[in-house]
Short mmCIF file of C-alpha atoms and ligand atoms in Angstrom, two decimals:
data_model
loop_
_atom_site.label_atom_id
_atom_site.label_comp_id
_atom_site.label_asym_id
_atom_site.label_seq_id
_atom_site.Cartn_x
_atom_site.Cartn_y
_atom_site.Cartn_z
CA MET A 1206 -26.33 26.99 195.09
CA SER A 1207 -27.14 29.72 197.55
CA THR A 1208 -28.21 33.20 196.61
CA GLU A 1209 -25.25 35.06 195.18
CA GLY A 1210 -23.19 36.77 197.83
CA GLU A 1211 -24.96 35.00 200.70
CA THR A 1212 -23.92 31.99 202.70
CA SER A 1213 -26.54 29.26 202.45
CA LEU A 1214 -27.85 27.57 205.55
CA ASP A 1215 -29.15 24.58 203.71
CA LYS A 1216 -29.19 20.89 204.44
CA LEU A 1217 -29.22 17.93 202.12
CA ILE A 1218 -31.70 15.14 202.76
CA ILE A 1219 -30.59 11.83 201.30
CA THR A 1220 -32.51 8.56 201.19
CA GLY A 1221 -29.73 6.03 200.83
CA GLN A 1222 -29.11 2.81 198.93
CA ARG A 1223 -30.24 4.07 195.53
CA ARG A 1224 -27.94 2.70 192.82
CA LEU A 1225 -26.19 5.40 190.75
CA THR A 1226 -26.16 4.78 187.00
CA GLY A 1227 -25.67 6.82 183.84
CA HIS A 1228 -23.40 9.58 182.56
CA VAL A 1229 -22.27 12.71 184.37
CA GLU A 1230 -20.04 15.60 183.36
CA VAL A 1231 -17.21 16.64 185.64
CA SER A 1232 -16.75 20.39 186.16
CA GLY A 1233 -13.62 22.50 185.84
CA ALA A 1234 -11.13 22.21 188.70
CA LYS A 1235 -11.78 24.45 191.69
CA ASN A 1236 -8.15 24.57 192.81
CA SER A 1237 -7.04 25.49 189.31
CA ALA A 1238 -9.71 28.15 188.78
CA VAL A 1239 -8.82 29.91 192.04
CA ALA A 1240 -5.21 30.21 190.84
CA LEU A 1241 -5.99 31.25 187.26
CA ILE A 1242 -8.45 33.98 188.27
CA PRO A 1243 -5.92 36.06 190.27
CA ALA A 1244 -3.22 35.28 187.67
CA THR A 1245 -5.22 37.33 185.13
CA LEU A 1246 -4.12 40.47 187.02
CA LEU A 1247 -0.54 39.88 185.87
CA ALA A 1248 -1.58 41.13 182.42
CA GLU A 1249 -2.88 44.53 181.44
CA GLY A 1250 -5.41 43.17 178.97
CA GLN A 1251 -8.54 41.09 179.33
CA SER A 1252 -8.51 37.30 179.81
CA VAL A 1253 -11.24 34.77 179.24
CA ILE A 1254 -11.27 31.56 181.26
CA GLU A 1255 -13.49 28.70 180.10
CA ASN A 1256 -14.77 25.65 181.98
CA VAL A 1257 -14.89 27.58 185.26
CA PRO A 1258 -16.99 25.87 187.96
CA ARG A 1259 -19.90 27.99 189.28
CA ILE A 1260 -18.99 27.53 192.93
CA ARG A 1261 -18.92 29.84 195.92
CA ASP A 1262 -15.11 30.12 196.01
CA VAL A 1263 -15.15 31.46 192.44
CA GLU A 1264 -17.90 33.95 193.35
CA ILE A 1265 -15.84 35.12 196.34
CA TYR A 1266 -12.82 35.60 194.09
CA MET A 1267 -14.92 37.65 191.65
CA ASP A 1268 -16.05 39.81 194.60
CA ILE A 1269 -12.46 40.27 195.81
CA LEU A 1270 -11.31 41.41 192.37
CA GLN A 1271 -14.32 43.67 191.89
CA GLY A 1272 -13.46 45.28 195.25
CA MET A 1273 -10.06 46.10 193.73
CA GLY A 1274 -11.56 47.79 190.65
CA VAL A 1275 -11.21 44.77 188.34
CA LYS A 1276 -14.16 43.96 186.09
CA THR A 1277 -15.23 40.30 186.16
CA TRP A 1278 -18.31 38.86 184.50
CA TRP A 1279 -19.78 35.62 183.19
CA ALA A 1280 -19.37 35.76 179.42
CA GLY A 1281 -21.01 32.35 179.03
CA GLU A 1282 -22.43 29.66 181.30
CA LYS A 1283 -18.96 28.57 182.43
CA THR A 1284 -16.85 31.28 180.83
CA LEU A 1285 -15.44 33.95 183.06
CA ALA A 1286 -14.02 37.19 181.67
CA VAL A 1287 -11.64 39.36 183.67
CA ASP A 1288 -10.63 42.88 182.67
CA PRO A 1289 -7.90 44.09 185.05
CA SER A 1290 -7.44 47.50 183.40
CA GLY A 1291 -9.32 49.25 186.24
CA LEU A 1292 -7.21 47.72 189.04
CA ASN A 1293 -7.06 50.55 191.53
CA GLY A 1294 -4.58 49.55 194.18
CA THR A 1295 -2.54 46.84 195.76
CA LYS A 1296 -4.74 46.10 198.78
CA ALA A 1297 -6.98 43.04 198.86
CA PRO A 1298 -10.08 43.49 201.05
CA TYR A 1299 -9.84 41.69 204.42
CA ASP A 1300 -13.51 40.76 204.86
CA LEU A 1301 -13.49 38.71 201.64
CA CYS A 1302 -9.93 37.34 201.77
CA LYS A 1303 -10.56 35.82 205.17
CA LYS A 1304 -13.27 33.64 203.59
CA MET A 1305 -11.00 31.66 201.31
CA ARG A 1306 -7.54 30.21 201.35
CA ALA A 1307 -6.70 30.89 197.73
CA SER A 1308 -6.99 34.66 198.27
CA TYR A 1309 -3.31 34.42 199.24
CA TYR A 1310 -2.38 34.04 195.58
CA LEU A 1311 -2.87 37.80 195.42
CA MET A 1312 0.36 38.07 197.40
CA GLY A 1313 2.38 36.57 194.53
CA VAL A 1314 0.40 38.44 191.90
CA LEU A 1315 0.65 41.92 193.48
CA LEU A 1316 4.29 41.44 194.41
CA GLY A 1317 5.16 40.26 190.90
CA ARG A 1318 3.23 42.95 189.06
CA PHE A 1319 3.69 45.99 191.34
CA GLY A 1320 6.48 45.06 193.74
CA ARG A 1321 4.13 45.56 196.68
CA GLY A 1322 0.84 44.42 198.14
CA GLU A 1323 -1.31 44.13 201.25
CA VAL A 1324 -3.30 40.95 201.58
CA ALA A 1325 -5.23 39.68 204.59
CA PHE A 1326 -3.95 36.45 206.11
CA PRO A 1327 -6.08 33.83 204.38
CA GLY A 1328 -9.02 31.84 205.74
CA GLY A 1329 -10.41 28.58 204.33
CA CYS A 1330 -11.33 25.11 205.60
CA ASP A 1331 -10.46 24.24 209.18
CA ILE A 1332 -8.44 21.11 208.42
CA GLY A 1333 -5.33 21.71 210.51
CA SER A 1334 -2.56 24.23 210.92
CA ARG A 1335 -1.99 26.03 207.61
CA PRO A 1336 1.34 27.88 207.77
CA ILE A 1337 2.61 30.10 204.92
CA ASP A 1338 6.29 30.04 205.85
CA GLN A 1339 7.31 28.51 202.50
CA HIS A 1340 5.47 31.25 200.57
CA VAL A 1341 7.19 33.90 202.69
CA LYS A 1342 10.58 32.25 202.28
CA GLY A 1343 10.11 32.15 198.50
CA PHE A 1344 9.13 35.81 198.29
CA GLN A 1345 12.06 36.80 200.50
CA GLN A 1346 14.47 34.91 198.28
CA LEU A 1347 13.18 36.92 195.33
CA GLY A 1348 14.14 40.05 197.31
CA ALA A 1349 10.84 40.95 198.98
CA THR A 1350 10.36 42.21 202.51
CA ILE A 1351 7.37 40.72 204.32
CA ALA A 1352 5.68 42.01 207.46
CA ILE A 1353 2.70 40.29 209.10
CA GLN A 1354 0.77 42.55 211.45
CA ARG A 1355 -2.79 42.43 212.73
CA GLY A 1356 -3.70 39.73 210.23
CA ILE A 1357 -2.38 41.62 207.21
CA VAL A 1358 0.58 40.46 205.14
CA THR A 1359 2.42 43.47 203.73
CA LEU A 1360 4.84 42.77 200.89
CA SER A 1361 7.34 45.21 199.45
CA ALA A 1362 10.47 45.12 197.36
CA PRO A 1363 12.45 48.28 198.16
CA ASN A 1364 15.40 47.10 196.04
CA GLY A 1365 13.37 45.35 193.37
CA LEU A 1366 12.98 41.63 192.80
CA ALA A 1367 15.43 39.26 191.14
CA GLY A 1368 15.20 35.61 190.12
CA SER A 1369 16.62 33.14 192.61
CA CYS A 1370 16.83 29.44 193.47
CA ILE A 1371 14.22 28.44 196.05
CA TYR A 1372 14.17 25.06 197.73
CA LEU A 1373 10.84 24.24 199.38
CA ASP A 1374 11.24 22.43 202.71
CA VAL A 1375 7.82 20.81 202.24
CA VAL A 1376 6.04 20.07 199.00
CA SER A 1377 3.46 22.87 198.99
CA VAL A 1378 0.95 23.49 196.21
CA GLY A 1379 0.21 26.98 197.48
CA ALA A 1380 3.85 28.03 197.84
CA THR A 1381 4.75 26.61 194.41
CA ILE A 1382 1.89 28.55 192.80
CA ASN A 1383 2.54 31.77 194.71
CA ILE A 1384 6.24 31.77 193.82
CA MET A 1385 5.42 31.08 190.15
CA LEU A 1386 2.99 34.01 190.19
CA ALA A 1387 5.60 36.33 191.69
CA ALA A 1388 8.42 35.11 189.45
CA VAL A 1389 6.91 35.32 185.96
CA LEU A 1390 7.46 39.11 185.80
CA THR A 1391 10.61 39.09 187.95
CA PRO A 1392 13.87 39.73 186.04
CA GLY A 1393 16.25 36.77 185.85
CA THR A 1394 15.68 33.06 186.37
CA THR A 1395 13.81 31.58 189.30
CA VAL A 1396 14.15 27.89 190.07
CA ILE A 1397 11.70 26.19 192.44
CA GLU A 1398 13.09 22.92 193.76
CA ASN A 1399 10.94 20.29 195.50
CA ALA A 1400 7.98 21.92 193.75
CA ALA A 1401 4.44 20.50 193.93
CA LYS A 1402 3.45 18.46 190.85
CA GLU A 1403 -0.35 18.65 191.17
CA PRO A 1404 -2.33 18.94 187.91
CA HIS A 1405 -3.40 22.47 188.79
CA VAL A 1406 0.24 23.57 189.15
CA VAL A 1407 0.71 22.43 185.54
CA ASP A 1408 -2.55 24.11 184.52
CA LEU A 1409 -1.39 27.43 185.96
CA ALA A 1410 1.99 27.11 184.21
CA ASN A 1411 0.19 26.51 180.89
CA PHE A 1412 -2.07 29.50 181.52
CA LEU A 1413 0.89 31.76 182.36
CA ASN A 1414 2.74 30.56 179.25
CA ALA A 1415 -0.36 31.33 177.18
CA MET A 1416 -0.11 34.87 178.63
CA GLY A 1417 3.47 35.13 177.37
CA ALA A 1418 5.38 33.81 180.40
CA ASN A 1419 8.32 31.42 180.22
CA VAL A 1420 7.70 28.62 182.72
CA LYS A 1421 9.29 25.22 182.23
CA GLY A 1422 9.24 21.96 184.16
CA ALA A 1423 5.79 22.25 185.79
CA GLY A 1424 4.68 18.72 186.66
CA THR A 1425 8.21 17.78 187.75
CA ASP A 1426 9.80 18.76 191.02
CA VAL A 1427 11.99 21.46 189.45
CA ILE A 1428 10.25 24.43 187.87
CA LYS A 1429 12.28 27.08 185.99
CA ILE A 1430 10.86 30.49 185.34
CA HIS A 1431 12.59 33.02 183.11
CA GLY A 1432 11.14 36.42 183.93
CA VAL A 1433 9.55 38.38 181.07
CA ASN A 1434 8.78 42.13 180.90
CA LYS A 1435 5.09 41.93 180.20
CA LEU A 1436 2.19 39.49 179.98
CA HIS A 1437 -0.90 39.76 177.80
CA GLY A 1438 -4.47 38.57 178.32
CA THR A 1439 -5.42 35.20 176.89
CA THR A 1440 -8.23 32.66 176.47
CA TYR A 1441 -7.80 29.38 178.29
CA SER A 1442 -9.86 26.41 179.49
CA VAL A 1443 -9.54 25.03 183.06
CA ILE A 1444 -8.69 21.32 183.43
CA PRO A 1445 -11.36 18.94 184.78
CA ASP A 1446 -11.61 18.64 188.55
CA GLN A 1447 -9.62 15.64 189.74
CA ILE A 1448 -11.19 15.80 193.19
CA GLU A 1449 -14.79 16.11 192.02
CA ALA A 1450 -14.18 13.19 189.64
CA GLY A 1451 -12.71 11.12 192.49
CA THR A 1452 -15.67 11.97 194.70
CA LEU A 1453 -18.16 10.92 192.00
CA MET A 1454 -16.27 7.66 191.39
CA ILE A 1455 -16.48 6.92 195.10
CA ALA A 1456 -20.19 7.81 195.17
CA ALA A 1457 -20.78 5.38 192.29
CA ALA A 1458 -18.82 2.65 194.09
CA ALA A 1459 -20.70 3.36 197.32
CA THR A 1460 -24.03 2.49 195.68
CA GLN A 1461 -22.87 -0.57 193.67
CA GLY A 1462 -23.35 1.72 190.69
CA ASP A 1463 -22.36 1.85 187.03
CA VAL A 1464 -21.38 5.41 186.11
CA VAL A 1465 -19.51 7.03 183.23
CA LEU A 1466 -17.73 10.28 184.09
CA GLU A 1467 -17.27 12.62 181.15
CA ASN A 1468 -14.71 15.41 180.74
CA VAL A 1469 -11.98 13.84 182.88
CA ILE A 1470 -8.25 13.34 182.46
CA PRO A 1471 -7.94 9.67 183.51
CA LYS A 1472 -4.19 10.07 184.19
CA HIS A 1473 -4.98 12.55 186.99
CA LEU A 1474 -7.22 9.93 188.58
CA ASP A 1475 -4.60 7.13 188.62
CA PRO A 1476 -4.05 7.09 192.41
CA ILE A 1477 -7.82 6.93 193.02
CA THR A 1478 -8.47 4.41 190.24
CA ALA A 1479 -5.71 2.14 191.55
CA LYS A 1480 -7.23 2.02 195.04
CA LEU A 1481 -10.78 1.50 193.81
CA ARG A 1482 -9.57 -1.37 191.59
CA GLU A 1483 -7.76 -2.87 194.57
CA MET A 1484 -11.09 -2.74 196.42
CA GLY A 1485 -12.80 -4.67 193.61
CA ALA A 1486 -14.27 -1.95 191.37
CA GLU A 1487 -14.09 -2.35 187.59
CA ILE A 1488 -12.78 0.77 185.91
CA ASP A 1489 -12.36 1.41 182.18
CA GLU A 1490 -10.76 4.46 180.65
CA ASP A 1491 -11.71 5.71 177.21
CA GLY A 1492 -10.31 9.07 176.06
CA ASP A 1493 -11.78 11.72 178.34
CA GLN A 1494 -14.26 9.29 179.92
CA ILE A 1495 -13.96 6.86 182.76
CA ARG A 1496 -16.49 4.15 183.63
CA ILE A 1497 -16.74 2.67 187.10
CA ARG A 1498 -18.82 -0.41 187.94
CA VAL A 1499 -19.15 -2.22 191.23
CA GLU A 1500 -20.94 -5.51 191.81
CA GLY A 1501 -20.75 -7.16 195.18
CA PRO A 1502 -18.92 -6.17 198.33
CA LEU A 1503 -15.75 -4.11 198.25
CA ARG A 1504 -12.52 -5.11 200.00
CA ALA A 1505 -10.64 -3.10 202.65
CA VAL A 1506 -7.42 -1.36 201.55
CA ASN A 1507 -4.71 0.76 203.15
CA ILE A 1508 -4.21 4.34 202.03
CA LYS A 1509 -1.70 7.07 202.77
CA THR A 1510 -2.31 10.57 201.49
CA LEU A 1511 0.66 12.13 199.71
CA PRO A 1512 1.41 14.99 197.31
CA TYR A 1513 0.61 14.20 193.64
CA PRO A 1514 0.98 11.61 192.16
CA GLY A 1515 0.20 10.06 195.55
CA PHE A 1516 -3.33 9.57 196.87
CA PRO A 1517 -4.90 13.07 197.24
CA THR A 1518 -5.77 14.25 200.73
CA ASP A 1519 -8.86 15.94 199.26
CA VAL A 1520 -10.34 12.53 198.42
CA GLN A 1521 -9.36 10.89 201.71
CA GLN A 1522 -12.57 11.76 203.52
CA PRO A 1523 -15.01 10.41 200.89
CA MET A 1524 -12.80 7.31 200.65
CA THR A 1525 -12.94 6.84 204.42
CA SER A 1526 -16.75 6.85 204.16
CA LEU A 1527 -16.58 4.20 201.44
CA LEU A 1528 -14.15 2.04 203.42
CA SER A 1529 -16.46 2.10 206.43
CA THR A 1530 -18.51 -0.69 204.82
CA ALA A 1531 -15.71 -2.50 202.94
CA ARG A 1532 -14.96 -6.06 204.05
CA GLY A 1533 -12.05 -6.18 206.48
CA THR A 1534 -9.84 -3.64 208.20
CA SER A 1535 -8.48 -0.59 206.39
CA LEU A 1536 -5.76 1.76 207.61
CA VAL A 1537 -5.96 5.32 206.32
CA THR A 1538 -3.02 7.60 207.09
CA GLU A 1539 -3.47 11.35 206.57
CA SER A 1540 -0.06 12.91 206.08
CA ILE A 1541 -1.06 16.38 204.84
CA TRP A 1542 -3.82 17.84 207.07
CA GLU A 1543 -4.00 16.62 210.67
CA GLY A 1544 -7.57 17.92 211.10
CA ARG A 1545 -9.09 15.81 208.35
CA PHE A 1546 -10.33 13.03 210.64
CA LYS A 1547 -12.60 15.30 212.65
CA PHE A 1548 -15.55 14.22 210.53
CA VAL A 1549 -15.09 10.59 211.62
CA ASP A 1550 -17.23 11.30 214.68
CA GLU A 1551 -20.12 12.04 212.32
CA LEU A 1552 -19.54 8.76 210.45
CA LYS A 1553 -19.59 6.94 213.78
CA ARG A 1554 -23.04 8.39 214.44
CA MET A 1555 -24.11 6.53 211.30
CA GLY A 1556 -22.73 3.25 212.66
CA ALA A 1557 -19.18 3.26 211.30
CA ASN A 1558 -16.54 1.48 213.37
CA ILE A 1559 -13.49 3.74 213.13
CA LYS A 1560 -10.74 4.45 215.63
CA VAL A 1561 -8.42 7.37 215.02
CA GLU A 1562 -4.92 7.12 216.45
CA GLY A 1563 -2.87 10.21 215.66
CA ARG A 1564 -2.76 10.51 211.88
CA THR A 1565 -4.16 7.03 211.18
CA ALA A 1566 -7.75 5.86 211.09
CA ILE A 1567 -8.36 2.17 211.69
CA ILE A 1568 -11.58 1.27 209.92
CA GLU A 1569 -13.35 -2.01 210.66
CA GLY A 1570 -15.85 -2.47 207.85
CA VAL A 1571 -19.46 -2.82 209.03
CA PRO A 1572 -22.23 -4.40 206.89
CA SER A 1573 -24.03 -1.06 206.44
CA LEU A 1574 -24.42 2.47 207.78
CA SER A 1575 -27.71 3.87 209.02
CA GLY A 1576 -29.03 7.33 208.20
CA ALA A 1577 -28.66 10.08 210.82
CA PRO A 1578 -28.48 13.87 211.07
CA VAL A 1579 -24.81 14.83 210.55
CA ARG A 1580 -22.93 18.10 210.14
CA ALA A 1581 -20.19 18.95 207.63
CA THR A 1582 -17.40 21.02 209.12
CA ASP A 1583 -15.33 21.40 205.96
CA LEU A 1584 -15.67 21.01 202.21
CA ARG A 1585 -14.44 17.46 201.69
CA ALA A 1586 -16.00 16.29 204.96
CA GLY A 1587 -19.29 17.48 203.45
CA ALA A 1588 -18.71 15.35 200.34
CA ALA A 1589 -17.77 12.40 202.55
CA LEU A 1590 -21.01 12.67 204.52
CA VAL A 1591 -22.99 12.81 201.28
CA VAL A 1592 -21.24 9.58 200.20
CA ALA A 1593 -22.09 8.05 203.58
CA GLY A 1594 -25.73 9.14 203.15
CA LEU A 1595 -25.88 7.51 199.70
CA MET A 1596 -24.69 4.22 201.24
CA ALA A 1597 -26.80 4.29 204.40
CA GLU A 1598 -30.11 2.63 205.14
CA GLY A 1599 -32.83 5.24 205.59
CA GLU A 1600 -32.58 9.02 205.67
CA THR A 1601 -29.49 11.14 206.30
CA GLU A 1602 -29.60 14.90 206.85
CA VAL A 1603 -26.33 16.65 206.06
CA SER A 1604 -26.13 20.18 207.44
CA GLY A 1605 -23.28 22.66 206.89
CA VAL A 1606 -23.93 22.51 203.13
CA GLU A 1607 -22.31 25.93 202.70
CA HIS A 1608 -18.97 24.09 202.89
CA ILE A 1609 -19.96 21.82 199.99
CA ASP A 1610 -21.15 24.80 197.93
CA ARG A 1611 -17.69 26.36 198.23
CA GLY A 1612 -16.14 23.67 196.06
CA TYR A 1613 -18.63 21.35 194.32
CA GLU A 1614 -20.74 22.60 191.43
CA THR A 1615 -24.35 21.43 191.81
CA LEU A 1616 -23.31 18.22 193.56
CA GLU A 1617 -26.82 17.17 194.48
CA ALA A 1618 -28.17 17.83 190.97
CA LYS A 1619 -25.45 15.62 189.49
CA LEU A 1620 -26.17 12.85 191.97
CA ARG A 1621 -29.93 13.15 191.44
CA HIS A 1622 -29.37 12.88 187.68
CA LEU A 1623 -27.56 9.57 188.36
CA GLY A 1624 -30.49 8.25 190.39
CA ALA A 1625 -29.78 9.39 193.95
CA GLU A 1626 -32.68 10.46 196.14
CA ILE A 1627 -31.33 13.74 197.43
CA ARG A 1628 -32.92 17.12 197.99
CA ARG A 1629 -31.97 20.46 199.48
CA GLU A 1630 -33.94 22.16 202.23
CA GLN A 1631 -33.39 25.32 204.21
CA GLU A 1632 -32.07 24.70 207.71
CA ASN A 1633 -34.46 25.87 210.42
N1 EPU B 2240 2.87 23.76 204.46
C1 EPU B 2240 3.85 24.31 205.26
N2 EPU B 2240 4.26 25.59 204.99
C2 EPU B 2240 3.75 26.32 203.97
C3 EPU B 2240 2.76 25.75 203.16
C4 EPU B 2240 2.33 24.46 203.41
O1 EPU B 2240 4.33 23.68 206.19
O2 EPU B 2240 4.17 27.47 203.78
C5 EPU B 2240 2.42 22.39 204.72
C6 EPU B 2240 0.94 22.34 205.10
O3 EPU B 2240 0.75 22.52 206.47
C7 EPU B 2240 0.53 20.94 204.62
C8 EPU B 2240 1.44 20.70 203.42
O4 EPU B 2240 2.51 21.65 203.52
O5 EPU B 2240 0.83 19.98 205.60
C9 EPU B 2240 0.77 20.87 202.07
O6 EPU B 2240 0.12 22.13 202.00
P1 EPU B 2240 -0.11 22.88 200.60
O7 EPU B 2240 0.56 24.19 200.68
O8 EPU B 2240 0.25 21.94 199.49
O9 EPU B 2240 -1.68 23.09 200.61
P2 EPU B 2240 -2.48 24.37 200.11
O10 EPU B 2240 -1.81 24.94 198.92
O11 EPU B 2240 -2.82 25.24 201.26
C10 EPU B 2240 -3.90 23.05 198.35
C11 EPU B 2240 -5.35 22.87 198.09
C12 EPU B 2240 -5.96 22.02 199.17
C13 EPU B 2240 -5.24 20.68 199.20
C14 EPU B 2240 -3.73 20.88 199.38
C15 EPU B 2240 -2.92 19.59 199.27
C16 EPU B 2240 -5.92 24.90 196.94
C17 EPU B 2240 -6.65 26.20 196.97
N3 EPU B 2240 -5.99 24.18 198.06
O12 EPU B 2240 -3.83 23.67 199.63
O13 EPU B 2240 -7.31 21.82 198.81
O14 EPU B 2240 -5.71 19.89 200.27
O15 EPU B 2240 -3.25 21.78 198.35
O16 EPU B 2240 -3.13 18.99 198.06
O17 EPU B 2240 -5.34 24.52 195.93
C18 EPU B 2240 -9.58 21.40 199.17
O18 EPU B 2240 -9.75 21.59 197.96
O19 EPU B 2240 -10.45 20.89 199.93
C19 EPU B 2240 -8.30 21.77 199.76
C20 EPU B 2240 -8.13 21.97 201.06
#
């Protein structure tokens, strides 16, 4: 991890074709942590969140909250404490918000708690157009007025907020979470229809309920929220990271490995497990562990990314790397983020035979990849290039590691522990 507060300019040097074996612990879910952390501001008292990944996005969120007068500190190795009693306004600082997508959860939080807020239009990975129209529509249906000017979203509720029925035109994780955050303290009943069902939506609902909220139906496509007057601080543990687990399973498969992942919820991995089994991997589930073994060549498969419980877009890129050496032709269709095939050009530099037509990649499996210098342009592309490096003959240099550090906790240390030859160096 880079020095706190700084962006690292590191590269990862990987000598490929080392078989991964052994046990590895999966960290807490990034996309859950970045929703739970702002949600703590809905209460007046202190909250303690356990199993928080020590990643850059979490550090940025701590900085954003500290800039708003909120005290945040590590109360244990992976335990984050948040004391919102010093919250000194309803403006979220632009220079930090622009660095991460999930800063937009402060819109729902500030609107719900104070009836107003000013939050910079969010940044994040460059993976395609990232509209917020469904968030805005949801807030408006609760009675808010929204103005977007010079990159700042200003929310107000001159006549107060009231529960309402909101139908999402697209299944959006962010809009579902933001509306939940705004609605828990809003009088009346809010119903979100066509809601996202991702594990971290359920995790947030459980966290809010532990704070005294009344949220029902999370994990289905209709979520009902009965507004309460007040929330209190709580202690809660973040679910394991579905995407990190999927990435590590793919890394194991990519090296003909035999790896046991610990601290996982196998159910959340079903779409990934199903595809890896179809490719020829052996996967066994045992409580909160999952073992993946691969012997011999893997078969090509077709994949389409979809909202949960479909195949996650966040695992598409590592999977595309893996499929680049599977026997036969695979078709991968990306239906969530149109920009998520940009990294394919880097894979091609390593010898992959992939043609992208619109939202589909046609992958002709090649016998092996060869190491090359490559650059990550977003978080999951970074993980995908690491997977490619693990598979390739010779040495691969992955630059743009700051993207990986945003969302994976000590990825190279975990891989090294499993037997990978991987080290970090400063970019010149
Ligand atoms: N969309 C709209 N209007 C909206 C919101 C979304 O049209 O107002 C569209 C998007 O353009 C996209 C689709 O709906 O095509 C789904 O977007 P969603 O809102 O679900 O994505 P998000 O909330 O911005 C979260 C994750 C992403 C993950 C997606 C999909 C967080 C912080 N981010 O993004 O994670 O890819 O859900 O599962 O939870 C990552 O971790 O690498 C990452 C990008």
